[in-house]
Short mmCIF file of C-alpha atoms in Angstrom, two decimals:
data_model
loop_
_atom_site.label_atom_id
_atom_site.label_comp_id
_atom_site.label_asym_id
_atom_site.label_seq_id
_atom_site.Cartn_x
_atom_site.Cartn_y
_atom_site.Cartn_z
CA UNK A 1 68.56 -11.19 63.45
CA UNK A 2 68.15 -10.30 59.69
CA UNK A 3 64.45 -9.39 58.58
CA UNK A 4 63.27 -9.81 54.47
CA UNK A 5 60.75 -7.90 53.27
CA UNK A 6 59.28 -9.53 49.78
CA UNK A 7 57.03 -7.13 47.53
CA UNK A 8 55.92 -8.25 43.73
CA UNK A 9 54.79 -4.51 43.36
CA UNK A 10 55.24 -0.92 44.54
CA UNK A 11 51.92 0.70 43.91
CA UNK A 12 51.32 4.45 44.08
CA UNK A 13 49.10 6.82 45.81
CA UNK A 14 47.20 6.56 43.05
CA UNK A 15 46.63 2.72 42.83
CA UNK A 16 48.72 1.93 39.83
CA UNK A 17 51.38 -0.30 39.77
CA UNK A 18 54.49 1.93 39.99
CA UNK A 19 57.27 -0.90 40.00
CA UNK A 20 57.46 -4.39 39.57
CA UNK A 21 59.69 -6.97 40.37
CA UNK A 22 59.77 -10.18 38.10
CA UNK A 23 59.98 -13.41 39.54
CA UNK A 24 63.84 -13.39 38.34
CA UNK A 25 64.44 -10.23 40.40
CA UNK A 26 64.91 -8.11 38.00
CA UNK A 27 63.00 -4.65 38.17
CA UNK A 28 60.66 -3.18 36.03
CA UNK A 29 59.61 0.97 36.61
CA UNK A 30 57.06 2.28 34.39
CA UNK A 31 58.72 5.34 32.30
CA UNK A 32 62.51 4.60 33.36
CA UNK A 33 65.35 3.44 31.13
CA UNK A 34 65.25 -0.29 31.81
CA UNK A 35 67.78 -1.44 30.11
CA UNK A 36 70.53 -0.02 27.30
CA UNK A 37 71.76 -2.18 23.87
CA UNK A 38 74.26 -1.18 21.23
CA UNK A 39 76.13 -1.89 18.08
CA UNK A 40 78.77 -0.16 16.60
CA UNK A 41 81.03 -0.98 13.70
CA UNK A 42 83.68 0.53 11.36
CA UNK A 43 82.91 -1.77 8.35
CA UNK A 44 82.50 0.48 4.71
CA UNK A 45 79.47 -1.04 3.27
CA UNK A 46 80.55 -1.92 -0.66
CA UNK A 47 78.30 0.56 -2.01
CA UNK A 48 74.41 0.67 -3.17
CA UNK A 49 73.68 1.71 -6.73
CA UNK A 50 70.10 0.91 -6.62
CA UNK A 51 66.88 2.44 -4.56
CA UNK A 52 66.61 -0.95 -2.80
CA UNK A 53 67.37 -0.80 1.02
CA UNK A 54 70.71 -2.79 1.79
CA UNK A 55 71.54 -3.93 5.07
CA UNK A 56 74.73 -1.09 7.02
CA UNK A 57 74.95 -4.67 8.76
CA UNK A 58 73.90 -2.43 12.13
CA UNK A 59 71.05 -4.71 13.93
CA UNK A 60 70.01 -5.45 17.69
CA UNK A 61 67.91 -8.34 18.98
CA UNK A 62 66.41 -7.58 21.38
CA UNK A 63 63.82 -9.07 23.96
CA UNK A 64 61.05 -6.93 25.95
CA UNK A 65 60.88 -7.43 29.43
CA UNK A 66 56.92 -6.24 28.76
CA UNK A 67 54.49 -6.19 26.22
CA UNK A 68 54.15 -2.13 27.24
CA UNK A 69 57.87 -1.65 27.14
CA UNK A 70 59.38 0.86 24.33
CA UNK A 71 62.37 1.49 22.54
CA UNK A 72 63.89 4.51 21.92
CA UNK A 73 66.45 3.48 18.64
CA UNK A 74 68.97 6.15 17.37
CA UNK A 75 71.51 5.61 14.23
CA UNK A 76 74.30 7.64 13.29
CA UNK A 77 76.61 6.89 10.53
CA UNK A 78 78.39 8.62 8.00
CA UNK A 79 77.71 8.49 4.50
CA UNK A 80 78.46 9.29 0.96
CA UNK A 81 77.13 9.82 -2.59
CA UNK A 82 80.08 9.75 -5.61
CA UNK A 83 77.59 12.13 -7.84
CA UNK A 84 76.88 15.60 -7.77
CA UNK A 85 72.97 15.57 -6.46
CA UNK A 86 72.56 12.66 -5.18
CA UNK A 87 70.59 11.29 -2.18
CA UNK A 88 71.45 8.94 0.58
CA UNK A 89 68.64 7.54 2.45
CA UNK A 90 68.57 6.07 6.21
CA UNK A 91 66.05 3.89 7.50
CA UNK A 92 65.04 1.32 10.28
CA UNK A 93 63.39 -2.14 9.32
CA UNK A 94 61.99 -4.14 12.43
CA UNK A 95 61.74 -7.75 11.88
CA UNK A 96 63.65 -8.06 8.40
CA UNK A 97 63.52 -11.63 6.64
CA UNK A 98 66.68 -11.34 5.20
CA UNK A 99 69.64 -11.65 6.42
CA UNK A 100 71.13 -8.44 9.33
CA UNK A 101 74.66 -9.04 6.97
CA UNK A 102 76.01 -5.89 5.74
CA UNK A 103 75.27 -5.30 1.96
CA UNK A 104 72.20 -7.55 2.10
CA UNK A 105 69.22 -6.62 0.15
CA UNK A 106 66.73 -5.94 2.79
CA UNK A 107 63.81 -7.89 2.41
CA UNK A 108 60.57 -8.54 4.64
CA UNK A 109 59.80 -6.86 7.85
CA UNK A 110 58.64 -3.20 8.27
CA UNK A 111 60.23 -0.07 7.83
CA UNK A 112 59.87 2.52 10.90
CA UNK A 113 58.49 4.75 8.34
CA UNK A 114 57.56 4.38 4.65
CA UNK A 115 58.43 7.85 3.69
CA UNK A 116 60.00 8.41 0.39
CA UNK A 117 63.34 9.99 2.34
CA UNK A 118 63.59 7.42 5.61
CA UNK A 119 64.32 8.68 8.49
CA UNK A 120 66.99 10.24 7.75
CA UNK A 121 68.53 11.64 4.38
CA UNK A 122 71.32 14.31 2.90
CA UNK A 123 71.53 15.72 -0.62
CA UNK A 124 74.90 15.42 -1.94
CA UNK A 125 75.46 18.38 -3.61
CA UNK A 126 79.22 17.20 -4.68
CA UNK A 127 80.87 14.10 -5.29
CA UNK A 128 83.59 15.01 -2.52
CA UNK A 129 80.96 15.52 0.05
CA UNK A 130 80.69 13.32 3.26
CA UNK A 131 78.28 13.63 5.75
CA UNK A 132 76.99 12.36 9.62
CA UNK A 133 72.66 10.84 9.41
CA UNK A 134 71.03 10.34 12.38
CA UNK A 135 67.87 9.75 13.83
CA UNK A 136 65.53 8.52 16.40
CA UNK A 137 62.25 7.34 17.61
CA UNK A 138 60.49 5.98 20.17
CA UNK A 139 59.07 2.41 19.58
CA UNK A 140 56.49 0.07 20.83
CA UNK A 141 56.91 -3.33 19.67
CA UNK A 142 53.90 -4.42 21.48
CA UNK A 143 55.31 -8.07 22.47
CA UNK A 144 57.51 -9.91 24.64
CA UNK A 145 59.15 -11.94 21.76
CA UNK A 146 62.72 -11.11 20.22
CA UNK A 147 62.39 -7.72 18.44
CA UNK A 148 65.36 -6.95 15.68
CA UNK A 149 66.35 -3.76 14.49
CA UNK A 150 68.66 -3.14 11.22
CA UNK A 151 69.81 -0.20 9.76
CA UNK A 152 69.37 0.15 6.28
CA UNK A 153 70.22 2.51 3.39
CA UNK A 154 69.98 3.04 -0.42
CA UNK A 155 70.08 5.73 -2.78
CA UNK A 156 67.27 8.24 -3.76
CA UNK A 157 68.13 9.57 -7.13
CA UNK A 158 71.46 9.08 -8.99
CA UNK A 159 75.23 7.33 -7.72
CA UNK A 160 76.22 5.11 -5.56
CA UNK A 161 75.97 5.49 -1.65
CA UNK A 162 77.94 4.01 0.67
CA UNK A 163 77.30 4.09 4.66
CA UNK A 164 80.64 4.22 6.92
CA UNK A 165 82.73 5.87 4.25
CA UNK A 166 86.07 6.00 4.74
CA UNK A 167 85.73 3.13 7.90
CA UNK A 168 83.62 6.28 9.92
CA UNK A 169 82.22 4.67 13.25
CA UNK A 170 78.52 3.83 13.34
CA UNK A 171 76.50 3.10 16.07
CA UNK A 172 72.83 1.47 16.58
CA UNK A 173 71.65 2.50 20.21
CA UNK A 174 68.40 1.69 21.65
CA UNK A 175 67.07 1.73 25.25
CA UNK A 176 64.33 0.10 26.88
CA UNK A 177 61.63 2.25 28.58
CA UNK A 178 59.56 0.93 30.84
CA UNK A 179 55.69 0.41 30.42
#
């Protein structure tokens, strides 16, 4: 004799929902990893002279299995300026209307933040200097539609900046937290 036992929540002492199960089984725990995406690549970008964010052509799509879930997104890449004082700048745009490709001018969407350095940025103080960005934060997209994430990068100052120099592995991580 086999017994089932069907449950659409697991509530706590406390009266809030503590799990859920969706209708296609899958399981849903308030504050717990959910789910884990990532991209990596080895591709040198061509190079950025400008202060215009180009596409590292690093990007997830990704779908929330709630409204309340989060995402905490990391980047790491190496990068390089060819002059003597010159900045390399990292950033995350949700939602871009242009094209994810690498080298693409990044247009539309939002940037995780609109500081002047990104998230993430290095002074070069010589042209023979390479070195590792990364950052992270935790973000709610507030929806249950597709979600994409693209790594982006430009100059600050002076030179051009490249992101994978020398075919360095990237990677675009991001993990699904539970609301």
């Amino acid at each position: 004799m086999s017994s089932k036992l069907g449950v659409q929540n697991i509530a706590h002492t406390n009266g809030t929902n503590a799990m859920t199960i969706a209708s296609d089984g899958s399981v849903h725990v308030k504050d717990h990893v959910l789910d884990i995406y990532q991209h990596t690549s080895s591709t040198q970008t061509a190079g950025n002279a400008t202060a215009n964010y180009q596409s590292t052509g690093l990007f997830l799509t990704l779908t929330p299995k709630s409204s309340a879930s989060k995402f905490l997104v990391t980047f790491h890449g190496a990068v390089h300026n060819n002059t003597a004082n010159g900045f390399v700048v990292a950033n995350i745009v949700v939602n871009p209307t242009s094209s994810t490709d690498i080298n693409t001018v990044m247009t539309g969407g939002t940037l995780i933040t609109d500081q002047t350095y990104g998230m993430a940025h290095i002074n070069i103080v010589s042209s023979v200097y390479v070195s590792q960005l990364s950052a992270s934060i935790l973000h709610s997209p507030n929806t249950t539609s597709p979600v994409t994430y693209n790594v982006v990068y430009k100059r600050a100052t002076r030179g051009v900046t490249y992101w994978a120099i020398d075919s360095g592995f990237t990677t675009l991580t991001a993990m699904e937290i539970g609301g």
